Amino acid sequence: MEAFKTVIWILNIMSALAVIVLVLLQHGKGADAGATFGSGSGSAQGVFGSAGNANFLSRSTAIAATVFFATCMAMVYIHSNTSKHGLDFSDVQQSSPAQIQSAPAANTNTAPVAPASQTQQ
């Protein structure tokens, strides 16, 4: 099971990096807005794109995002079905207050103190 978790983690990390790189490589749709409206020959379809116009980068981004989403859901499912949740305190031995012994307070005086009977002579 640990090998399966490791494979899912690796796929998740690789797909996350792929989504980041693919999004940064793509050319923004709004970058041509000024040129399209300024030239007079452009249409709104050129600025906002059409539904059927998907190139390699956008399809790759969609696939990487789907893989990322699927691996995230797989990790949630795997980790939610484990028997151990959080910290396990079942092995800790508890002691009662009667068993706890406090240490005597340390003497903070460094000079020796003479007994009271010897100083009154």
Short mmCIF file of N, CA, C and O in Angstrom, two decimals:
data_model
loop_
_atom_site.label_atom_id
_atom_site.label_comp_id
_atom_site.label_asym_id
_atom_site.label_seq_id
_atom_site.Cartn_x
_atom_site.Cartn_y
_atom_site.Cartn_z
N MET A 1 0.82 -1.20 0.00
CA MET A 1 0.00 0.00 0.00
C MET A 1 0.87 1.26 0.00
O MET A 1 0.49 2.26 -0.59
N GLU A 2 2.02 1.21 0.67
CA GLU A 2 2.90 2.37 0.71
C GLU A 2 3.46 2.68 -0.67
O GLU A 2 3.64 3.85 -1.00
N ALA A 3 3.72 1.67 -1.48
CA ALA A 3 4.22 1.91 -2.83
C ALA A 3 3.15 2.60 -3.67
O ALA A 3 3.45 3.49 -4.48
N PHE A 4 1.90 2.22 -3.48
CA PHE A 4 0.80 2.84 -4.20
C PHE A 4 0.65 4.30 -3.80
O PHE A 4 0.42 5.17 -4.64
N LYS A 5 0.80 4.59 -2.50
CA LYS A 5 0.74 5.98 -2.03
C LYS A 5 1.87 6.80 -2.64
O LYS A 5 1.68 7.96 -3.03
N THR A 6 3.05 6.21 -2.73
CA THR A 6 4.20 6.91 -3.29
C THR A 6 3.97 7.22 -4.77
O THR A 6 4.29 8.32 -5.23
N VAL A 7 3.41 6.27 -5.51
CA VAL A 7 3.13 6.50 -6.93
C VAL A 7 2.12 7.62 -7.10
O VAL A 7 2.28 8.50 -7.96
N ILE A 8 1.11 7.65 -6.24
CA ILE A 8 0.10 8.71 -6.34
C ILE A 8 0.72 10.06 -6.00
O ILE A 8 0.44 11.07 -6.65
N TRP A 9 1.58 10.10 -4.97
CA TRP A 9 2.26 11.36 -4.62
C TRP A 9 3.10 11.87 -5.79
O TRP A 9 3.11 13.06 -6.11
N ILE A 10 3.84 10.96 -6.43
CA ILE A 10 4.71 11.36 -7.54
C ILE A 10 3.86 11.87 -8.71
O ILE A 10 4.18 12.90 -9.32
N LEU A 11 2.77 11.16 -9.02
CA LEU A 11 1.88 11.61 -10.09
C LEU A 11 1.27 12.98 -9.77
O LEU A 11 1.14 13.84 -10.65
N ASN A 12 0.91 13.19 -8.51
CA ASN A 12 0.33 14.45 -8.09
C ASN A 12 1.33 15.59 -8.27
O ASN A 12 0.98 16.65 -8.80
N ILE A 13 2.54 15.40 -7.83
CA ILE A 13 3.56 16.44 -7.93
C ILE A 13 3.89 16.72 -9.39
O ILE A 13 4.00 17.88 -9.80
N MET A 14 4.04 15.66 -10.19
CA MET A 14 4.37 15.85 -11.60
C MET A 14 3.24 16.56 -12.35
O MET A 14 3.49 17.43 -13.18
N SER A 15 2.00 16.20 -12.05
CA SER A 15 0.88 16.87 -12.73
C SER A 15 0.74 18.32 -12.28
O SER A 15 0.39 19.19 -13.08
N ALA A 16 1.02 18.60 -11.01
CA ALA A 16 0.96 19.98 -10.53
C ALA A 16 2.02 20.83 -11.24
O ALA A 16 1.74 21.95 -11.68
N LEU A 17 3.23 20.31 -11.36
CA LEU A 17 4.28 21.03 -12.07
C LEU A 17 3.93 21.20 -13.54
O LEU A 17 4.20 22.26 -14.14
N ALA A 18 3.33 20.18 -14.14
CA ALA A 18 2.93 20.28 -15.55
C ALA A 18 1.87 21.35 -15.74
O ALA A 18 1.93 22.12 -16.71
N VAL A 19 0.91 21.43 -14.84
CA VAL A 19 -0.12 22.47 -14.95
C VAL A 19 0.51 23.85 -14.84
O VAL A 19 0.19 24.76 -15.63
N ILE A 20 1.42 24.02 -13.91
CA ILE A 20 2.08 25.32 -13.73
C ILE A 20 2.84 25.72 -14.99
O ILE A 20 2.71 26.83 -15.50
N VAL A 21 3.64 24.79 -15.53
CA VAL A 21 4.45 25.09 -16.71
C VAL A 21 3.57 25.35 -17.93
O VAL A 21 3.78 26.31 -18.68
N LEU A 22 2.55 24.51 -18.11
CA LEU A 22 1.68 24.67 -19.29
C LEU A 22 0.88 25.97 -19.25
O LEU A 22 0.67 26.62 -20.28
N VAL A 23 0.45 26.36 -18.07
CA VAL A 23 -0.29 27.62 -17.96
C VAL A 23 0.63 28.81 -18.25
O VAL A 23 0.25 29.76 -18.92
N LEU A 24 1.86 28.73 -17.76
CA LEU A 24 2.79 29.83 -18.01
C LEU A 24 3.24 29.90 -19.47
O LEU A 24 3.60 30.98 -19.95
N LEU A 25 3.23 28.78 -20.17
CA LEU A 25 3.64 28.78 -21.58
C LEU A 25 2.56 29.31 -22.51
O LEU A 25 2.86 29.75 -23.62
N GLN A 26 1.33 29.27 -22.09
CA GLN A 26 0.23 29.66 -22.98
C GLN A 26 0.19 31.16 -23.19
O GLN A 26 0.52 31.94 -22.29
N HIS A 27 -0.26 31.51 -24.35
CA HIS A 27 -0.42 32.91 -24.72
C HIS A 27 -1.79 33.38 -24.26
O HIS A 27 -2.79 32.73 -24.56
N GLY A 28 -1.84 34.46 -23.54
CA GLY A 28 -3.11 34.95 -23.01
C GLY A 28 -4.06 35.40 -24.11
O GLY A 28 -3.65 35.95 -25.13
N LYS A 29 -5.35 35.19 -23.90
CA LYS A 29 -6.35 35.60 -24.89
C LYS A 29 -6.50 37.11 -24.91
O LYS A 29 -6.82 37.69 -25.94
N GLY A 30 -6.27 37.77 -23.81
CA GLY A 30 -6.44 39.21 -23.75
C GLY A 30 -5.26 39.98 -24.30
O GLY A 30 -5.31 41.19 -24.43
N ALA A 31 -4.17 39.31 -24.63
CA ALA A 31 -2.98 40.00 -25.12
C ALA A 31 -3.21 40.61 -26.50
O ALA A 31 -2.60 41.62 -26.84
N ASP A 32 -4.06 40.01 -27.30
CA ASP A 32 -4.32 40.52 -28.64
C ASP A 32 -5.54 41.44 -28.71
O ASP A 32 -5.97 41.81 -29.78
N ALA A 33 -6.08 41.80 -27.57
CA ALA A 33 -7.30 42.61 -27.57
C ALA A 33 -7.06 43.98 -28.18
O ALA A 33 -7.87 44.45 -28.98
N GLY A 34 -5.96 44.60 -27.87
CA GLY A 34 -5.67 45.92 -28.42
C GLY A 34 -5.44 45.88 -29.92
O GLY A 34 -5.91 46.74 -30.66
N ALA A 35 -4.74 44.87 -30.37
CA ALA A 35 -4.45 44.75 -31.80
C ALA A 35 -5.72 44.42 -32.58
O ALA A 35 -5.92 44.90 -33.70
N THR A 36 -6.57 43.63 -32.01
CA THR A 36 -7.78 43.23 -32.71
C THR A 36 -8.74 44.40 -32.85
O THR A 36 -9.29 44.64 -33.92
N PHE A 37 -8.97 45.14 -31.78
CA PHE A 37 -9.89 46.26 -31.85
C PHE A 37 -9.26 47.46 -32.57
O PHE A 37 -9.95 48.24 -33.20
N GLY A 38 -7.95 47.59 -32.48
CA GLY A 38 -7.29 48.72 -33.11
C GLY A 38 -7.21 48.61 -34.62
O GLY A 38 -7.21 49.61 -35.33
N SER A 39 -7.12 47.40 -35.13
CA SER A 39 -6.95 47.24 -36.58
C SER A 39 -8.26 47.43 -37.34
O SER A 39 -8.25 47.70 -38.52
N GLY A 40 -9.38 47.24 -36.69
CA GLY A 40 -10.65 47.45 -37.34
C GLY A 40 -11.15 46.22 -38.09
O GLY A 40 -12.31 46.14 -38.46
N SER A 41 -10.29 45.25 -38.36
CA SER A 41 -10.73 44.07 -39.10
C SER A 41 -11.01 42.88 -38.19
O SER A 41 -11.41 41.83 -38.67
N GLY A 42 -10.76 43.03 -36.88
CA GLY A 42 -10.95 41.92 -35.97
C GLY A 42 -12.39 41.81 -35.53
O GLY A 42 -13.20 42.71 -35.70
N SER A 43 -12.71 40.68 -34.96
CA SER A 43 -14.05 40.49 -34.44
C SER A 43 -13.95 40.07 -32.98
O SER A 43 -12.87 39.75 -32.49
N ALA A 44 -15.05 40.04 -32.30
CA ALA A 44 -15.06 39.63 -30.90
C ALA A 44 -14.67 38.16 -30.76
O ALA A 44 -14.16 37.74 -29.74
N GLN A 45 -14.89 37.37 -31.82
CA GLN A 45 -14.53 35.96 -31.79
C GLN A 45 -13.01 35.79 -31.70
O GLN A 45 -12.52 34.85 -31.09
N GLY A 46 -12.26 36.71 -32.29
CA GLY A 46 -10.80 36.64 -32.23
C GLY A 46 -10.27 36.98 -30.86
O GLY A 46 -9.24 36.47 -30.43
N VAL A 47 -10.95 37.85 -30.13
CA VAL A 47 -10.49 38.25 -28.80
C VAL A 47 -10.84 37.21 -27.76
O VAL A 47 -10.01 36.78 -26.97
N PHE A 48 -12.09 36.80 -27.76
CA PHE A 48 -12.55 35.92 -26.71
C PHE A 48 -12.40 34.45 -27.05
O PHE A 48 -12.65 33.60 -26.22
N GLY A 49 -12.03 34.13 -28.25
CA GLY A 49 -11.83 32.74 -28.65
C GLY A 49 -13.13 32.06 -28.96
O GLY A 49 -14.21 32.51 -28.61
N SER A 50 -13.03 30.94 -29.63
CA SER A 50 -14.21 30.15 -29.93
C SER A 50 -14.12 28.83 -29.18
O SER A 50 -13.05 28.42 -28.73
N ALA A 51 -15.22 28.15 -29.04
CA ALA A 51 -15.26 26.92 -28.25
C ALA A 51 -14.46 25.80 -28.90
O ALA A 51 -13.87 24.97 -28.22
N GLY A 52 -14.38 25.76 -30.21
CA GLY A 52 -13.69 24.67 -30.90
C GLY A 52 -12.21 24.92 -31.08
O GLY A 52 -11.50 24.06 -31.58
N ASN A 53 -11.71 26.08 -30.70
CA ASN A 53 -10.32 26.41 -30.93
C ASN A 53 -9.48 25.99 -29.72
O ASN A 53 -9.25 26.77 -28.81
N ALA A 54 -9.03 24.75 -29.71
CA ALA A 54 -8.19 24.26 -28.61
C ALA A 54 -6.91 23.70 -29.22
O ALA A 54 -6.95 22.80 -30.04
N ASN A 55 -5.79 24.26 -28.81
CA ASN A 55 -4.52 23.78 -29.35
C ASN A 55 -3.89 22.75 -28.41
O ASN A 55 -4.50 22.33 -27.41
N PHE A 56 -2.68 22.37 -28.71
CA PHE A 56 -1.99 21.33 -27.95
C PHE A 56 -1.79 21.74 -26.49
O PHE A 56 -1.98 20.92 -25.58
N LEU A 57 -1.42 22.98 -26.24
CA LEU A 57 -1.15 23.42 -24.88
C LEU A 57 -2.41 23.42 -24.02
O LEU A 57 -2.38 23.01 -22.85
N SER A 58 -3.52 23.86 -24.57
CA SER A 58 -4.74 23.90 -23.76
C SER A 58 -5.27 22.49 -23.49
O SER A 58 -5.77 22.22 -22.40
N ARG A 59 -5.13 21.59 -24.46
CA ARG A 59 -5.56 20.21 -24.22
C ARG A 59 -4.64 19.53 -23.21
O ARG A 59 -5.10 18.77 -22.34
N SER A 60 -3.34 19.80 -23.29
CA SER A 60 -2.39 19.22 -22.33
C SER A 60 -2.65 19.75 -20.92
O SER A 60 -2.54 19.01 -19.94
N THR A 61 -3.00 21.01 -20.84
CA THR A 61 -3.32 21.60 -19.54
C THR A 61 -4.56 20.95 -18.94
O THR A 61 -4.60 20.66 -17.74
N ALA A 62 -5.56 20.71 -19.77
CA ALA A 62 -6.78 20.07 -19.29
C ALA A 62 -6.50 18.65 -18.81
O ALA A 62 -7.02 18.22 -17.77
N ILE A 63 -5.66 17.92 -19.53
CA ILE A 63 -5.32 16.55 -19.13
C ILE A 63 -4.53 16.56 -17.82
O ILE A 63 -4.79 15.78 -16.91
N ALA A 64 -3.54 17.46 -17.71
CA ALA A 64 -2.73 17.55 -16.49
C ALA A 64 -3.59 17.97 -15.29
O ALA A 64 -3.41 17.45 -14.18
N ALA A 65 -4.53 18.87 -15.52
CA ALA A 65 -5.42 19.28 -14.43
C ALA A 65 -6.33 18.14 -14.01
O ALA A 65 -6.61 17.96 -12.81
N THR A 66 -6.79 17.34 -14.96
CA THR A 66 -7.63 16.19 -14.63
C THR A 66 -6.85 15.15 -13.84
O THR A 66 -7.36 14.59 -12.86
N VAL A 67 -5.60 14.90 -14.23
CA VAL A 67 -4.75 13.96 -13.49
C VAL A 67 -4.49 14.49 -12.09
O VAL A 67 -4.54 13.73 -11.10
N PHE A 68 -4.23 15.79 -11.97
CA PHE A 68 -4.00 16.38 -10.65
C PHE A 68 -5.23 16.23 -9.76
O PHE A 68 -5.12 15.84 -8.59
N PHE A 69 -6.40 16.52 -10.30
CA PHE A 69 -7.64 16.39 -9.53
C PHE A 69 -7.88 14.94 -9.12
O PHE A 69 -8.25 14.66 -7.98
N ALA A 70 -7.64 14.00 -10.04
CA ALA A 70 -7.86 12.58 -9.73
C ALA A 70 -6.90 12.09 -8.66
O ALA A 70 -7.29 11.34 -7.75
N THR A 71 -5.64 12.51 -8.73
CA THR A 71 -4.68 12.07 -7.71
C THR A 71 -4.98 12.71 -6.35
O THR A 71 -4.78 12.07 -5.32
N CYS A 72 -5.46 13.93 -6.35
CA CYS A 72 -5.86 14.56 -5.08
C CYS A 72 -7.01 13.79 -4.45
O CYS A 72 -7.01 13.51 -3.24
N MET A 73 -7.99 13.42 -5.26
CA MET A 73 -9.13 12.66 -4.74
C MET A 73 -8.69 11.26 -4.27
O MET A 73 -9.21 10.75 -3.27
N ALA A 74 -7.76 10.66 -4.98
CA ALA A 74 -7.25 9.35 -4.57
C ALA A 74 -6.54 9.44 -3.23
O ALA A 74 -6.69 8.56 -2.36
N MET A 75 -5.76 10.49 -3.03
CA MET A 75 -5.07 10.66 -1.75
C MET A 75 -6.06 10.89 -0.62
O MET A 75 -5.88 10.38 0.48
N VAL A 76 -7.11 11.66 -0.88
CA VAL A 76 -8.13 11.88 0.15
C VAL A 76 -8.80 10.56 0.51
O VAL A 76 -9.01 10.26 1.69
N TYR A 77 -9.12 9.78 -0.48
CA TYR A 77 -9.79 8.50 -0.24
C TYR A 77 -8.88 7.54 0.54
O TYR A 77 -9.32 6.89 1.49
N ILE A 78 -7.62 7.47 0.17
CA ILE A 78 -6.68 6.56 0.84
C ILE A 78 -6.46 6.98 2.28
O ILE A 78 -6.50 6.16 3.20
N HIS A 79 -6.24 8.27 2.50
CA HIS A 79 -5.94 8.73 3.86
C HIS A 79 -7.16 8.81 4.75
O HIS A 79 -7.03 8.79 5.98
N SER A 80 -8.34 8.88 4.20
CA SER A 80 -9.54 8.90 5.04
C SER A 80 -9.95 7.50 5.47
O SER A 80 -10.68 7.35 6.44
N ASN A 81 -9.47 6.49 4.80
CA ASN A 81 -9.82 5.11 5.15
C ASN A 81 -8.74 4.41 5.96
O ASN A 81 -8.78 3.21 6.12
N THR A 82 -7.78 5.13 6.48
CA THR A 82 -6.77 4.51 7.33
C THR A 82 -7.30 4.42 8.76
O THR A 82 -8.16 5.19 9.18
N SER A 83 -6.79 3.47 9.51
CA SER A 83 -7.28 3.26 10.87
C SER A 83 -6.70 4.27 11.86
O SER A 83 -7.28 4.53 12.89
N LYS A 84 -5.53 4.79 11.57
CA LYS A 84 -4.89 5.75 12.47
C LYS A 84 -5.21 7.16 12.02
O LYS A 84 -4.92 7.55 10.91
N HIS A 85 -5.81 7.93 12.91
CA HIS A 85 -6.09 9.34 12.65
C HIS A 85 -5.41 10.17 13.73
O HIS A 85 -5.66 9.97 14.92
N GLY A 86 -4.56 11.05 13.36
CA GLY A 86 -3.93 11.95 14.32
C GLY A 86 -2.91 11.25 15.20
O GLY A 86 -2.28 10.27 14.81
N LEU A 87 -2.76 11.72 16.40
CA LEU A 87 -1.80 11.18 17.34
C LEU A 87 -2.39 9.99 18.08
O LEU A 87 -3.58 9.97 18.38
N ASP A 88 -1.54 9.03 18.40
CA ASP A 88 -1.99 7.83 19.10
C ASP A 88 -1.42 7.85 20.51
O ASP A 88 -0.23 7.72 20.71
N PHE A 89 -2.29 8.04 21.49
CA PHE A 89 -1.87 8.07 22.89
C PHE A 89 -2.29 6.81 23.64
O PHE A 89 -2.38 6.82 24.85
N SER A 90 -2.52 5.73 22.95
CA SER A 90 -2.99 4.51 23.61
C SER A 90 -1.88 3.84 24.43
O SER A 90 -2.18 3.09 25.35
N ASP A 91 -0.61 4.10 24.12
CA ASP A 91 0.49 3.46 24.85
C ASP A 91 0.96 4.28 26.04
O ASP A 91 1.83 3.84 26.80
N VAL A 92 0.43 5.46 26.26
CA VAL A 92 0.87 6.33 27.35
C VAL A 92 0.28 5.83 28.66
O VAL A 92 -0.92 5.58 28.77
N GLN A 93 1.16 5.68 29.65
CA GLN A 93 0.69 5.26 30.97
C GLN A 93 0.37 6.50 31.79
O GLN A 93 1.17 7.42 31.89
N GLN A 94 -0.79 6.50 32.40
CA GLN A 94 -1.19 7.63 33.21
C GLN A 94 -0.87 7.35 34.66
O GLN A 94 -0.97 6.22 35.13
N SER A 95 -0.49 8.39 35.39
CA SER A 95 -0.19 8.23 36.81
C SER A 95 -1.19 9.07 37.60
O SER A 95 -1.62 10.13 37.18
N SER A 96 -1.52 8.56 38.78
CA SER A 96 -2.47 9.27 39.63
C SER A 96 -1.74 10.38 40.38
O SER A 96 -0.52 10.34 40.54
N PRO A 97 -2.46 11.37 40.89
CA PRO A 97 -1.81 12.46 41.63
C PRO A 97 -1.08 11.97 42.88
O PRO A 97 -0.13 12.60 43.31
N ALA A 98 -1.49 10.86 43.46
CA ALA A 98 -0.81 10.35 44.65
C ALA A 98 0.57 9.82 44.31
O ALA A 98 1.47 9.80 45.16
N GLN A 99 0.76 9.37 43.09
CA GLN A 99 2.05 8.82 42.70
C GLN A 99 3.06 9.91 42.34
O GLN A 99 4.25 9.68 42.32
N ILE A 100 2.58 11.10 42.08
CA ILE A 100 3.47 12.19 41.71
C ILE A 100 4.08 12.76 42.99
O ILE A 100 3.38 13.17 43.90
N GLN A 101 5.41 12.79 43.06
CA GLN A 101 6.10 13.32 44.24
C GLN A 101 6.82 14.60 43.81
O GLN A 101 7.54 14.61 42.83
N SER A 102 6.60 15.64 44.58
CA SER A 102 7.27 16.89 44.24
C SER A 102 8.62 16.94 44.93
O SER A 102 8.79 16.46 46.05
N ALA A 103 9.58 17.52 44.27
CA ALA A 103 10.92 17.66 44.82
C ALA A 103 10.91 18.81 45.82
O ALA A 103 10.18 19.78 45.65
N PRO A 104 11.74 18.71 46.88
CA PRO A 104 11.80 19.82 47.84
C PRO A 104 12.39 21.06 47.18
O PRO A 104 13.20 20.96 46.28
N ALA A 105 11.97 22.21 47.66
CA ALA A 105 12.46 23.46 47.10
C ALA A 105 13.93 23.62 47.43
O ALA A 105 14.38 23.33 48.54
N ALA A 106 14.68 24.09 46.49
CA ALA A 106 16.12 24.28 46.69
C ALA A 106 16.34 25.54 47.52
O ALA A 106 15.62 26.52 47.40
N ASN A 107 17.37 25.49 48.37
CA ASN A 107 17.73 26.63 49.20
C ASN A 107 18.45 27.65 48.32
O ASN A 107 19.46 27.34 47.71
N THR A 108 17.97 28.86 48.30
CA THR A 108 18.56 29.88 47.45
C THR A 108 19.66 30.66 48.15
O THR A 108 20.40 31.39 47.51
N ASN A 109 19.79 30.51 49.48
CA ASN A 109 20.86 31.21 50.21
C ASN A 109 22.17 30.48 49.99
O ASN A 109 22.26 29.27 50.15
N THR A 110 23.21 31.22 49.69
CA THR A 110 24.52 30.60 49.47
C THR A 110 25.40 30.66 50.71
O THR A 110 26.28 29.86 50.88
N ALA A 111 25.17 31.63 51.59
CA ALA A 111 25.97 31.75 52.81
C ALA A 111 25.39 30.82 53.87
O ALA A 111 24.18 30.67 54.00
N PRO A 112 26.27 30.17 54.63
CA PRO A 112 25.77 29.28 55.69
C PRO A 112 25.08 30.11 56.78
O PRO A 112 25.53 31.19 57.15
N VAL A 113 24.02 29.60 57.29
CA VAL A 113 23.25 30.28 58.32
C VAL A 113 23.47 29.55 59.63
O VAL A 113 23.32 28.33 59.70
N ALA A 114 23.81 30.29 60.66
CA ALA A 114 24.05 29.70 61.97
C ALA A 114 22.71 29.44 62.65
O ALA A 114 21.77 30.21 62.47
N PRO A 115 22.60 28.42 63.43
CA PRO A 115 21.35 28.16 64.16
C PRO A 115 21.03 29.31 65.10
O PRO A 115 21.90 30.00 65.60
N ALA A 116 19.77 29.53 65.39
CA ALA A 116 19.33 30.65 66.22
C ALA A 116 19.81 30.54 67.65
O ALA A 116 20.06 31.53 68.32
N SER A 117 20.00 29.35 68.17
CA SER A 117 20.44 29.18 69.56
C SER A 117 21.87 29.63 69.74
O SER A 117 22.27 30.06 70.82
N GLN A 118 22.72 29.57 68.75
CA GLN A 118 24.12 29.94 68.89
C GLN A 118 24.30 31.45 68.72
O GLN A 118 25.22 32.02 69.27
N THR A 119 23.46 32.14 68.02
CA THR A 119 23.64 33.56 67.77
C THR A 119 23.15 34.45 68.91
O THR A 119 23.53 35.58 69.01
N GLN A 120 22.35 33.95 69.85
CA GLN A 120 21.79 34.78 70.91
C GLN A 120 22.67 34.78 72.15
O GLN A 120 22.32 35.35 73.13
N GLN A 121 23.80 34.23 72.19
CA GLN A 121 24.63 34.18 73.39
C GLN A 121 25.30 35.42 73.66
O GLN A 121 25.75 36.33 73.41
#
